[in-house]
Amino acid sequence: MKKIKLLVIIVGVAAYTGYGQKFITKNGYIKFYSETPMEKIEAHNRQVNSALDITTGDFVFKVLIKSFEFEKALMQEHFNENYMESDKFPDATFTGKITNLSAIDFTKDGKYEADVEGDLKIHGESKKVKEKGTFEVSGGKITGKSVFMVHLADYKIKIPNTVVNNISEDVQITVDVNLEELKK
Amino acid sequence: MRNFKITTMKTWMKIFLILVALGIFGAGLGYKFVYNKPHTNYEKATADFSLAGSELFSQFKGSTQQASERYTGKVLEISGKLNSVETPDSLTIAVFTLDEGMFGDEGIRCAMLPKHAENISQFIGTDVKLKGYCSGYNETDVIMEKCSIIN
């Protein structure tokens, strides 16, 4: 009986101290890449907010659409005004969870494959997504990376007929976040 | 009659050639000024609003929708005490810390133009005025891009 009590206390303390251990960044990176035989378009955003709770596996990121930088000013203008309507929908978010949390040891250095599932909200449209990524733990820091495709029509993003050959219907999104422990 | 035909054809030819030349010229202008138009020079741009950083932040935090309609996508001049400078990857970010939330410090984060990146560190702990493009509020911070030092 004593042993059980002790075990309950140990488990309780472990759960308590570990609970809500958050890793965050405000300088995450997201790339948008579209390729057609006519044109390659890419945009970069280096002020992405992201947070990971290593005990619950909750993972979120939030990105401001107007922070995406294109090589050409005209593309940036079209992206904001015509496609993303960034005045109406100023941000895109992902709110989800790591579903194979038991396969990842965030306290031990190494590279882990992760399955992430959740809601991706772009252009005001929310969709359930299931993507793969990696988390690399090194010296107390966690780097999360993922590359996935987004089908523009799923998010009600319309490509006008005049540029239908220049913009791909499916764009590639690259996420790269260097998370550091949130000190309280 | 025959001569007349030739001269009219020539006139048509002339008109056609002028149109082609205008077309090429127009396409060239279009390419240079529309398709390849330069990005706004935010260092030289006139600010739409000039206000204290703390004021901007509290407006965004208090009534996000209204502040967003007013300031997002605009050139802003903000002033306040600079708390720190972060240099993730190739970026230099000037940070004004104005509050604390669930995810740590909150405030205004200004990505500096390369030309102004080196000098910004000397203002840590002092008052500084920055000008840049406001891309919005992400529920923890107000984000500014392409910032330059004014004072």
Coordinates of C-alpha atoms in Angstrom, one line a residue:
Chain A
M1 CA 0.0 0.0 0.0
K2 CA 2.8 2.3 0.9
K3 CA 4.5 1.5 -2.3
I4 CA 1.4 2.4 -4.3
K5 CA 1.1 5.7 -2.5
L6 CA 4.7 6.5 -3.2
L7 CA 4.2 5.6 -6.9
V8 CA 1.1 7.8 -7.1
I9 CA 3.1 10.7 -5.6
I10 CA 6.0 10.2 -7.9
V11 CA 3.8 9.9 -11.0
G12 CA 1.8 12.9 -9.8
V13 CA 4.9 15.1 -9.2
A14 CA 6.4 14.0 -12.6
A15 CA 3.2 14.9 -14.4
Y16 CA 2.9 18.2 -12.5
T17 CA 6.4 19.4 -13.1
G18 CA 6.3 18.3 -16.7
Y19 CA 3.0 19.7 -17.5
G20 CA 2.8 22.6 -19.8
Q21 CA 6.5 22.6 -20.8
K22 CA 6.4 24.9 -23.8
F23 CA 8.9 25.6 -26.5
I24 CA 8.3 28.6 -28.6
T25 CA 9.7 30.8 -31.4
K26 CA 8.7 34.1 -32.9
N27 CA 11.1 33.9 -35.7
G28 CA 9.9 30.7 -37.4
Y29 CA 10.2 30.4 -41.2
I30 CA 7.5 29.5 -43.7
K31 CA 8.1 29.3 -47.5
F32 CA 5.4 29.3 -50.1
Y33 CA 6.4 27.7 -53.5
S34 CA 4.5 27.4 -56.7
E35 CA 5.9 26.0 -59.9
T36 CA 4.4 25.8 -63.3
P37 CA 6.2 25.4 -66.7
M38 CA 5.6 29.2 -67.1
E39 CA 6.7 30.5 -63.8
K40 CA 8.2 29.7 -60.4
I41 CA 6.9 31.8 -57.5
E42 CA 8.2 31.8 -54.0
A43 CA 7.6 33.8 -50.9
H44 CA 9.3 33.9 -47.5
N45 CA 8.0 34.7 -44.1
R46 CA 10.5 34.9 -41.2
Q47 CA 8.3 36.1 -38.4
V48 CA 6.2 33.1 -37.7
N49 CA 4.9 32.5 -34.2
S50 CA 5.0 28.8 -33.2
A51 CA 4.6 26.9 -29.9
L52 CA 4.9 23.3 -29.0
D53 CA 3.9 21.7 -25.7
I54 CA 6.1 18.7 -25.3
T55 CA 3.9 17.0 -22.7
T56 CA 0.6 17.2 -24.5
G57 CA 2.0 17.3 -28.1
D58 CA 0.0 20.5 -28.9
F59 CA 1.6 22.3 -31.8
V60 CA 0.5 25.6 -33.2
F61 CA 1.8 28.2 -35.6
K62 CA 0.5 31.5 -36.8
V63 CA 1.7 33.6 -39.7
L64 CA 0.8 37.1 -40.9
I65 CA 0.0 37.1 -44.6
K66 CA 1.4 40.6 -45.1
S67 CA 4.8 39.5 -43.9
F68 CA 5.3 37.2 -46.9
E69 CA 8.0 38.6 -49.1
F70 CA 8.2 38.0 -52.8
E71 CA 10.9 38.7 -55.3
K72 CA 8.5 40.8 -57.4
A73 CA 6.5 43.6 -55.9
L74 CA 3.6 42.9 -58.3
M75 CA 3.3 39.3 -57.2
Q76 CA 3.3 40.4 -53.6
E77 CA 0.5 42.8 -54.4
H78 CA -1.6 40.2 -56.2
F79 CA -1.0 37.6 -53.4
N80 CA -2.3 40.0 -50.8
E81 CA -5.1 41.7 -52.7
N82 CA -6.5 39.1 -55.1
Y83 CA -5.6 35.7 -53.7
M84 CA -5.2 35.8 -50.0
E85 CA -7.4 38.9 -49.4
S86 CA -5.1 39.8 -46.5
D87 CA -7.1 42.8 -45.4
K88 CA -10.0 40.4 -44.7
F89 CA -8.0 37.4 -43.6
P90 CA -4.8 38.8 -42.1
D91 CA -3.3 35.5 -40.9
A92 CA -3.1 31.8 -41.4
T93 CA -2.9 29.4 -38.5
F94 CA -2.3 25.8 -37.7
T95 CA -3.6 24.3 -34.5
G96 CA -3.0 20.6 -34.0
K97 CA -1.3 17.8 -32.1
I98 CA 1.5 15.4 -32.5
T99 CA -0.3 12.0 -32.8
N100 CA 2.8 9.8 -32.3
L101 CA 4.0 11.6 -29.2
S102 CA 5.2 8.4 -27.5
A103 CA 7.7 7.8 -30.3
I104 CA 9.4 11.1 -29.6
D105 CA 11.7 11.8 -26.7
F106 CA 12.0 15.6 -26.4
T107 CA 14.5 15.3 -23.6
K108 CA 17.0 13.3 -25.6
D109 CA 19.0 14.6 -28.6
G110 CA 18.0 13.0 -31.9
K111 CA 15.9 13.3 -34.9
Y112 CA 12.3 12.0 -34.7
E113 CA 9.6 11.5 -37.4
A114 CA 6.4 13.1 -36.3
D115 CA 2.8 12.7 -37.4
V116 CA 0.9 15.9 -36.9
E117 CA -2.9 16.3 -37.2
G118 CA -5.0 19.4 -36.9
D119 CA -6.8 22.3 -38.4
L120 CA -5.1 24.5 -41.0
K121 CA -6.8 27.8 -41.5
I122 CA -5.9 29.8 -44.6
H123 CA -8.0 32.5 -46.3
G124 CA -10.6 32.2 -43.5
E125 CA -11.2 28.5 -44.5
S126 CA -10.4 25.8 -42.0
K127 CA -9.5 22.3 -43.1
K128 CA -8.5 19.1 -41.2
V129 CA -5.0 18.1 -42.3
K130 CA -2.6 15.2 -41.5
E131 CA 1.0 15.8 -42.3
K132 CA 4.4 14.4 -41.6
G133 CA 7.4 16.3 -40.2
T134 CA 10.5 15.9 -38.2
F135 CA 11.5 17.2 -34.8
E136 CA 15.2 17.4 -34.1
V137 CA 16.2 17.8 -30.5
S138 CA 19.7 19.2 -29.9
G139 CA 21.1 20.9 -26.8
G140 CA 17.8 21.7 -25.3
K141 CA 16.4 23.2 -28.5
I142 CA 13.9 21.7 -30.9
T143 CA 13.8 22.2 -34.6
G144 CA 10.5 21.3 -36.3
K145 CA 10.4 20.9 -40.1
S146 CA 7.7 19.9 -42.5
V147 CA 7.0 20.2 -46.2
F148 CA 3.5 19.7 -47.4
M149 CA 1.2 20.6 -50.3
V150 CA -1.8 22.9 -50.1
H151 CA -4.6 22.6 -52.7
L152 CA -5.6 26.3 -53.2
A153 CA -9.2 25.4 -54.1
D154 CA -9.7 23.7 -50.7
Y155 CA -9.2 27.2 -49.1
K156 CA -11.4 29.0 -51.7
I157 CA -8.4 30.7 -53.2
K158 CA -9.3 31.5 -56.8
I159 CA -6.8 31.9 -59.5
P160 CA -8.0 34.1 -62.3
N161 CA -8.0 32.5 -65.8
T162 CA -5.5 35.0 -67.1
V163 CA -2.8 33.7 -64.8
V164 CA -3.9 30.1 -64.5
N165 CA -0.7 29.0 -66.3
N166 CA 1.5 30.9 -64.0
I167 CA 0.3 29.8 -60.6
S168 CA 0.0 26.1 -59.6
E169 CA -3.2 24.8 -58.2
D170 CA -1.1 23.0 -55.5
V171 CA 1.5 25.0 -53.7
Q172 CA 4.2 23.7 -51.5
I173 CA 4.6 24.9 -48.0
T174 CA 7.8 24.5 -46.1
V175 CA 7.8 25.1 -42.3
D176 CA 11.0 25.4 -40.4
V177 CA 10.8 26.5 -36.7
N178 CA 13.6 26.6 -34.1
L179 CA 11.9 26.3 -30.8
E180 CA 13.4 27.3 -27.5
E181 CA 12.1 26.5 -24.0
L182 CA 9.8 29.2 -22.7
K183 CA 11.2 30.4 -19.4
K184 CA 8.8 31.6 -16.8
Chain B
M1 CA -5.0 53.3 -110.1
R2 CA -2.0 51.0 -109.7
N3 CA 0.0 53.7 -108.0
F4 CA -2.8 54.5 -105.7
K5 CA -2.9 50.9 -104.5
I6 CA 0.8 50.9 -103.8
T7 CA 0.6 54.1 -101.8
T8 CA -2.4 52.9 -99.8
M9 CA -0.6 49.7 -99.0
K10 CA 2.4 51.7 -97.9
T11 CA 0.2 53.8 -95.6
W12 CA -1.2 50.6 -94.1
M13 CA 2.2 49.2 -93.8
K14 CA 3.3 52.4 -92.0
I15 CA 0.4 52.3 -89.7
F16 CA 1.1 48.6 -89.0
L17 CA 4.8 49.2 -88.3
I18 CA 4.0 52.1 -86.0
L19 CA 1.5 49.9 -84.1
V20 CA 4.1 47.1 -83.8
A21 CA 6.7 49.6 -82.6
L22 CA 4.2 51.1 -80.1
G23 CA 3.3 47.6 -79.0
I24 CA 6.9 46.6 -78.3
F25 CA 7.5 49.9 -76.5
G26 CA 4.3 49.4 -74.4
A27 CA 5.3 45.8 -73.6
G28 CA 8.7 47.1 -72.5
L29 CA 7.2 49.7 -70.3
G30 CA 4.8 47.2 -68.9
Y31 CA 7.5 44.8 -68.1
K32 CA 9.6 47.4 -66.4
F33 CA 7.0 49.3 -64.5
V34 CA 4.2 46.8 -63.9
Y35 CA 5.5 43.2 -64.0
N36 CA 8.9 44.2 -62.7
K37 CA 8.0 47.3 -60.7
P38 CA 10.2 47.8 -57.7
H39 CA 9.2 47.2 -54.1
T40 CA 8.2 50.2 -52.1
N41 CA 11.2 51.9 -50.6
Y42 CA 10.1 52.0 -47.0
E43 CA 13.1 53.9 -45.9
K44 CA 11.9 56.9 -48.0
A45 CA 8.2 56.3 -47.7
T46 CA 6.1 58.8 -45.8
A47 CA 4.6 57.5 -42.6
D48 CA 0.8 57.2 -42.5
F49 CA 0.8 57.3 -38.7
S50 CA 3.3 58.3 -36.1
L51 CA 2.7 57.2 -32.5
A52 CA 4.2 55.8 -29.4
G53 CA 4.9 52.0 -29.6
S54 CA 3.0 51.4 -26.4
E55 CA 0.0 53.2 -27.8
L56 CA 0.1 51.1 -31.0
F57 CA 0.4 47.9 -29.0
S58 CA -2.4 48.6 -26.6
Q59 CA -4.7 49.5 -29.5
F60 CA -4.0 46.2 -31.2
K61 CA -4.4 44.3 -28.0
G62 CA -7.5 46.1 -26.9
S63 CA -9.4 46.2 -30.2
T64 CA -7.6 44.1 -32.7
Q65 CA -10.1 44.4 -35.5
Q66 CA -10.2 48.2 -35.4
A67 CA -6.5 48.6 -35.0
S68 CA -5.9 46.2 -37.8
E69 CA -8.1 48.1 -40.2
R70 CA -6.3 51.3 -39.2
Y71 CA -2.7 50.2 -39.1
T72 CA -2.1 46.9 -41.0
G73 CA -0.5 47.4 -44.3
K74 CA 0.5 51.0 -43.5
V75 CA 3.8 52.7 -43.0
L76 CA 4.2 53.5 -39.3
E77 CA 6.6 55.6 -37.3
I78 CA 6.8 54.3 -33.8
S79 CA 8.8 55.5 -30.8
G80 CA 9.7 54.0 -27.4
K81 CA 12.4 52.4 -25.3
L82 CA 14.1 49.6 -27.2
N83 CA 14.4 46.5 -25.0
S84 CA 16.5 44.1 -27.1
V85 CA 17.8 43.1 -30.5
E86 CA 17.5 39.5 -31.8
T87 CA 19.4 38.1 -34.7
P88 CA 17.8 34.9 -35.9
D89 CA 19.4 33.6 -39.1
S90 CA 19.8 36.6 -41.5
L91 CA 17.4 38.8 -39.7
T92 CA 17.8 41.6 -37.2
I93 CA 14.8 42.2 -35.1
A94 CA 14.4 45.2 -32.8
V95 CA 12.1 44.3 -29.9
F96 CA 9.9 46.6 -27.8
T97 CA 8.7 44.6 -24.8
L98 CA 5.4 46.0 -23.6
D99 CA 3.5 43.1 -21.8
E100 CA 3.8 39.5 -20.7
G101 CA 1.4 36.8 -21.8
M102 CA 1.1 33.0 -21.9
F103 CA 4.0 32.7 -24.4
G104 CA 6.3 35.1 -22.6
D105 CA 7.1 38.7 -23.6
E106 CA 4.8 40.6 -25.9
G107 CA 5.2 43.8 -27.7
I108 CA 6.4 45.1 -31.1
R109 CA 8.9 43.2 -33.2
C110 CA 10.6 45.2 -36.0
A111 CA 12.6 43.4 -38.7
M112 CA 15.3 45.9 -39.7
L113 CA 16.4 46.8 -43.2
P114 CA 19.9 45.4 -43.7
K115 CA 21.3 49.0 -43.9
H116 CA 19.9 49.8 -40.5
A117 CA 20.5 46.4 -38.9
E118 CA 24.0 47.1 -37.6
N119 CA 23.3 50.3 -35.9
I120 CA 20.2 49.3 -34.0
S121 CA 22.0 47.6 -31.1
Q122 CA 23.4 50.9 -29.9
F123 CA 19.9 52.0 -29.0
I124 CA 19.2 49.2 -26.6
G125 CA 17.9 50.7 -23.3
T126 CA 17.3 54.1 -24.9
D127 CA 14.5 55.8 -26.8
V128 CA 14.4 55.1 -30.5
K129 CA 12.1 56.0 -33.4
L130 CA 11.6 53.5 -36.2
K131 CA 9.7 53.6 -39.4
G132 CA 8.5 50.5 -41.2
Y133 CA 5.6 48.5 -42.7
C134 CA 3.1 47.1 -40.3
S135 CA 2.0 43.6 -41.3
G136 CA -0.4 43.2 -38.4
Y137 CA -0.8 41.6 -34.9
N138 CA -0.4 37.9 -34.3
E139 CA -2.0 37.9 -30.9
T140 CA 1.3 38.2 -29.1
D141 CA 3.1 40.9 -31.0
V142 CA 2.7 43.7 -33.5
I143 CA 4.9 42.9 -36.5
M144 CA 6.8 45.5 -38.4
E145 CA 8.9 44.9 -41.6
K146 CA 11.6 46.8 -43.5
C147 CA 12.3 49.1 -40.6
S148 CA 14.7 52.0 -40.6
I149 CA 16.0 54.2 -37.7
I150 CA 14.7 57.7 -37.8
N151 CA 16.6 59.5 -34.9

